[in-house]
Amino acid sequence: MNNVKKMKNTNRSVLLGAAFLMATSAIGPGFLTQTTVFTETLLASFGFVILISIIIDIGAQTNIWRIIAISGKRAQDIANDVLPGLGYVLAFLVVIGGLAFNIGNIAGAGLGTNVLFGISPELGAGLSGLLAVGIFMVKEAGRAMDRFAQILGFVMIALTVYVMITAQPPVGEAVAKTFVPDTIDIFAIVTLVGGTVGGYITFAGGHRLIDAGMTGKRHLPQVTRSSIYAIGVASIMRVILFLAVLGVVSQGLALDPSNPPASVFQLAAGNIGYKIFGVVMWAAAVTSVVGAAYTSVSFIRSFSPVLEKYHRYLTIGFIVISTIVFISIGRPVLILVLVGSLNGLILPIALGVMLIAAHKKKIVGDYKHPLWMTIFGVVIVIAMSWMGGYTLLNGIPQLFK
């Protein structure tokens, strides 16, 4: 009896950890900036963008997590089963995307410590990198990572709630415009989807469940709930920040274009708000560092017994390289532009592969994937392919200006 209860508690802890790992991977420096800028532009109508993106996020993530769980394989191995060699292409895209964005995450951690303690961003980034490395030095690294993501996730949401309350947003208007917007911004919807389940992010939780052995038909209901819960956590943070920004701009206050999120916190709650921004930025950045490193390495560790054996050291090396690049040369803007464009192609490729795999018996056995989920997934693949291609074609020319 005690063993059954212990197993249930362990399963619940793993599912919660996977959900928070994915959610905090999504809530990074880019998440804070995108939400602030789009709210400033679209005002209360941004609520509609959030609503549609949540629906798309759930459709993409539940498809991917269920197929990973039922097959018991990571995304790159499923891709190689669908088309030999495709898994290596997917892994390449995820790893270079994860590495480039991790440089941005390290930069965000440095900015957060600069706001909090007045130390240089480079020193703050180095110390934050050491903390992230420390998590993977622990014997129970998976459990430590889960707990770290949960604690900082709760801290971010709680502090942003305080700022939202002080900003006194027009909640009634926000609710009304969520369902009847003045304008509909397609680009904003796709940007939010890419920032929540694009690139490596959606696989953070899915691959964590594989490592914890949460696979097979009997775990599908729990996996589905965990995938939706992860989107829920990220979306709660998005909505709270949206209302905080709306409260500030509705008062006619202008945001600082050089750092829009920081000015929201400061205008809403004064110097205390500015320090809160430092905590939120640091927490958002350092949890994304951990999530990006873990997930990127999870895409290559199955390719060789040697990589599998030393995957923890690969993860540490990933964080160290990201930190050294930022400290030595800063954020390589040109590389980030190109990689950001490539990143937009990861979700449609990966989701497309998963949908094909869902109907191959050699991968999923006698499992029958729901038709509505397949249709929903195909629609998302088409929409994100178009937008990813558009972003790629517009991103490459910027490198040669």
PDB file of N, CA and C in Angstrom, residues 102-135:
ATOM      1  N   ASN A 102      20.312  30.174 -25.904  1.00  0.00           N
ATOM      2  CA  ASN A 102      20.859  30.110 -24.551  1.00  0.00           C
ATOM      3  C   ASN A 102      21.823  31.258 -24.274  1.00  0.00           C
ATOM      4  N   ILE A 103      22.461  31.741 -25.320  1.00  0.00           N
ATOM      5  CA  ILE A 103      23.313  32.927 -25.160  1.00  0.00           C
ATOM      6  C   ILE A 103      22.437  34.113 -24.741  1.00  0.00           C
ATOM      7  N   GLY A 104      21.254  34.213 -25.380  1.00  0.00           N
ATOM      8  CA  GLY A 104      20.299  35.254 -24.997  1.00  0.00           C
ATOM      9  C   GLY A 104      19.773  35.057 -23.584  1.00  0.00           C
ATOM     10  N   ASN A 105      19.541  33.797 -23.200  1.00  0.00           N
ATOM     11  CA  ASN A 105      19.068  33.513 -21.838  1.00  0.00           C
ATOM     12  C   ASN A 105      20.120  33.890 -20.793  1.00  0.00           C
ATOM     13  N   ILE A 106      21.382  33.560 -21.091  1.00  0.00           N
ATOM     14  CA  ILE A 106      22.481  33.930 -20.186  1.00  0.00           C
ATOM     15  C   ILE A 106      22.569  35.456 -20.062  1.00  0.00           C
ATOM     16  N   ALA A 107      22.372  36.147 -21.193  1.00  0.00           N
ATOM     17  CA  ALA A 107      22.384  37.614 -21.181  1.00  0.00           C
ATOM     18  C   ALA A 107      21.270  38.147 -20.283  1.00  0.00           C
ATOM     19  N   GLY A 108      20.087  37.512 -20.365  1.00  0.00           N
ATOM     20  CA  GLY A 108      18.958  37.917 -19.526  1.00  0.00           C
ATOM     21  C   GLY A 108      19.250  37.716 -18.049  1.00  0.00           C
ATOM     22  N   ALA A 109      19.926  36.613 -17.717  1.00  0.00           N
ATOM     23  CA  ALA A 109      20.301  36.358 -16.323  1.00  0.00           C
ATOM     24  C   ALA A 109      21.271  37.427 -15.832  1.00  0.00           C
ATOM     25  N   GLY A 110      22.196  37.833 -16.710  1.00  0.00           N
ATOM     26  CA  GLY A 110      23.132  38.896 -16.365  1.00  0.00           C
ATOM     27  C   GLY A 110      22.433  40.220 -16.138  1.00  0.00           C
ATOM     28  N   LEU A 111      21.432  40.506 -16.957  1.00  0.00           N
ATOM     29  CA  LEU A 111      20.652  41.742 -16.799  1.00  0.00           C
ATOM     30  C   LEU A 111      19.899  41.725 -15.475  1.00  0.00           C
ATOM     31  N   GLY A 112      19.318  40.580 -15.141  1.00  0.00           N
ATOM     32  CA  GLY A 112      18.568  40.458 -13.888  1.00  0.00           C
ATOM     33  C   GLY A 112      19.437  40.714 -12.674  1.00  0.00           C
ATOM     34  N   THR A 113      20.637  40.134 -12.640  1.00  0.00           N
ATOM     35  CA  THR A 113      21.538  40.346 -11.505  1.00  0.00           C
ATOM     36  C   THR A 113      22.057  41.781 -11.466  1.00  0.00           C
ATOM     37  N   ASN A 114      22.204  42.391 -12.630  1.00  0.00           N
ATOM     38  CA  ASN A 114      22.629  43.792 -12.695  1.00  0.00           C
ATOM     39  C   ASN A 114      21.590  44.701 -12.037  1.00  0.00           C
ATOM     40  N   VAL A 115      20.310  44.444 -12.320  1.00  0.00           N
ATOM     41  CA  VAL A 115      19.216  45.219 -11.725  1.00  0.00           C
ATOM     42  C   VAL A 115      19.159  45.002 -10.211  1.00  0.00           C
ATOM     43  N   LEU A 116      19.360  43.766  -9.781  1.00  0.00           N
ATOM     44  CA  LEU A 116      19.224  43.424  -8.362  1.00  0.00           C
ATOM     45  C   LEU A 116      20.395  43.892  -7.511  1.00  0.00           C
ATOM     46  N   PHE A 117      21.623  43.669  -8.014  1.00  0.00           N
ATOM     47  CA  PHE A 117      22.807  43.879  -7.170  1.00  0.00           C
ATOM     48  C   PHE A 117      23.777  44.930  -7.695  1.00  0.00           C
ATOM     49  N   GLY A 118      23.533  45.430  -8.912  1.00  0.00           N
ATOM     50  CA  GLY A 118      24.411  46.451  -9.475  1.00  0.00           C
ATOM     51  C   GLY A 118      25.723  45.912 -10.015  1.00  0.00           C
ATOM     52  N   ILE A 119      25.879  44.579 -10.052  1.00  0.00           N
ATOM     53  CA  ILE A 119      27.109  43.995 -10.611  1.00  0.00           C
ATOM     54  C   ILE A 119      27.026  43.994 -12.136  1.00  0.00           C
ATOM     55  N   SER A 120      28.159  43.807 -12.793  1.00  0.00           N
ATOM     56  CA  SER A 120      28.159  43.835 -14.256  1.00  0.00           C
ATOM     57  C   SER A 120      27.359  42.652 -14.800  1.00  0.00           C
ATOM     58  N   PRO A 121      26.690  42.842 -15.954  1.00  0.00           N
ATOM     59  CA  PRO A 121      25.933  41.737 -16.560  1.00  0.00           C
ATOM     60  C   PRO A 121      26.800  40.514 -16.830  1.00  0.00           C
ATOM     61  N   GLU A 122      28.074  40.752 -17.171  1.00  0.00           N
ATOM     62  CA  GLU A 122      28.985  39.639 -17.464  1.00  0.00           C
ATOM     63  C   GLU A 122      29.251  38.797 -16.211  1.00  0.00           C
ATOM     64  N   LEU A 123      29.505  39.482 -15.082  1.00  0.00           N
ATOM     65  CA  LEU A 123      29.724  38.761 -13.822  1.00  0.00           C
ATOM     66  C   LEU A 123      28.459  38.020 -13.403  1.00  0.00           C
ATOM     67  N   GLY A 124      27.314  38.693 -13.526  1.00  0.00           N
ATOM     68  CA  GLY A 124      26.033  38.071 -13.179  1.00  0.00           C
ATOM     69  C   GLY A 124      25.740  36.860 -14.047  1.00  0.00           C
ATOM     70  N   ALA A 125      26.083  36.976 -15.335  1.00  0.00           N
ATOM     71  CA  ALA A 125      25.871  35.864 -16.263  1.00  0.00           C
ATOM     72  C   ALA A 125      26.761  34.679 -15.869  1.00  0.00           C
ATOM     73  N   GLY A 126      28.012  34.970 -15.507  1.00  0.00           N
ATOM     74  CA  GLY A 126      28.935  33.913 -15.101  1.00  0.00           C
ATOM     75  C   GLY A 126      28.463  33.180 -13.858  1.00  0.00           C
ATOM     76  N   LEU A 127      28.000  33.946 -12.857  1.00  0.00           N
ATOM     77  CA  LEU A 127      27.505  33.338 -11.619  1.00  0.00           C
ATOM     78  C   LEU A 127      26.237  32.525 -11.874  1.00  0.00           C
ATOM     79  N   SER A 128      25.366  33.034 -12.729  1.00  0.00           N
ATOM     80  CA  SER A 128      24.123  32.321 -13.068  1.00  0.00           C
ATOM     81  C   SER A 128      24.428  31.031 -13.819  1.00  0.00           C
ATOM     82  N   GLY A 129      25.435  31.093 -14.696  1.00  0.00           N
ATOM     83  CA  GLY A 129      25.868  29.899 -15.416  1.00  0.00           C
ATOM     84  C   GLY A 129      26.394  28.837 -14.464  1.00  0.00           C
ATOM     85  N   LEU A 130      27.144  29.274 -13.449  1.00  0.00           N
ATOM     86  CA  LEU A 130      27.663  28.342 -12.444  1.00  0.00           C
ATOM     87  C   LEU A 130      26.533  27.672 -11.677  1.00  0.00           C
ATOM     88  N   LEU A 131      25.495  28.445 -11.337  1.00  0.00           N
ATOM     89  CA  LEU A 131      24.337  27.884 -10.638  1.00  0.00           C
ATOM     90  C   LEU A 131      23.655  26.814 -11.494  1.00  0.00           C
ATOM     91  N   ALA A 132      23.465  27.131 -12.777  1.00  0.00           N
ATOM     92  CA  ALA A 132      22.832  26.176 -13.696  1.00  0.00           C
ATOM     93  C   ALA A 132      23.667  24.902 -13.820  1.00  0.00           C
ATOM     94  N   VAL A 133      24.993  25.074 -13.890  1.00  0.00           N
ATOM     95  CA  VAL A 133      25.888  23.912 -13.950  1.00  0.00           C
ATOM     96  C   VAL A 133      25.750  23.067 -12.684  1.00  0.00           C
ATOM     97  N   GLY A 134      25.619  23.743 -11.535  1.00  0.00           N
ATOM     98  CA  GLY A 134      25.507  23.059 -10.250  1.00  0.00           C
ATOM     99  C   GLY A 134      24.317  22.111 -10.190  1.00  0.00           C
ATOM    100  N   ILE A 135      23.226  22.471 -10.851  1.00  0.00           N
ATOM    101  CA  ILE A 135      22.030  21.616 -10.865  1.00  0.00           C
ATOM    102  C   ILE A 135      22.339  20.269 -11.507  1.00  0.00           C
TER     103      ILE A 135
END
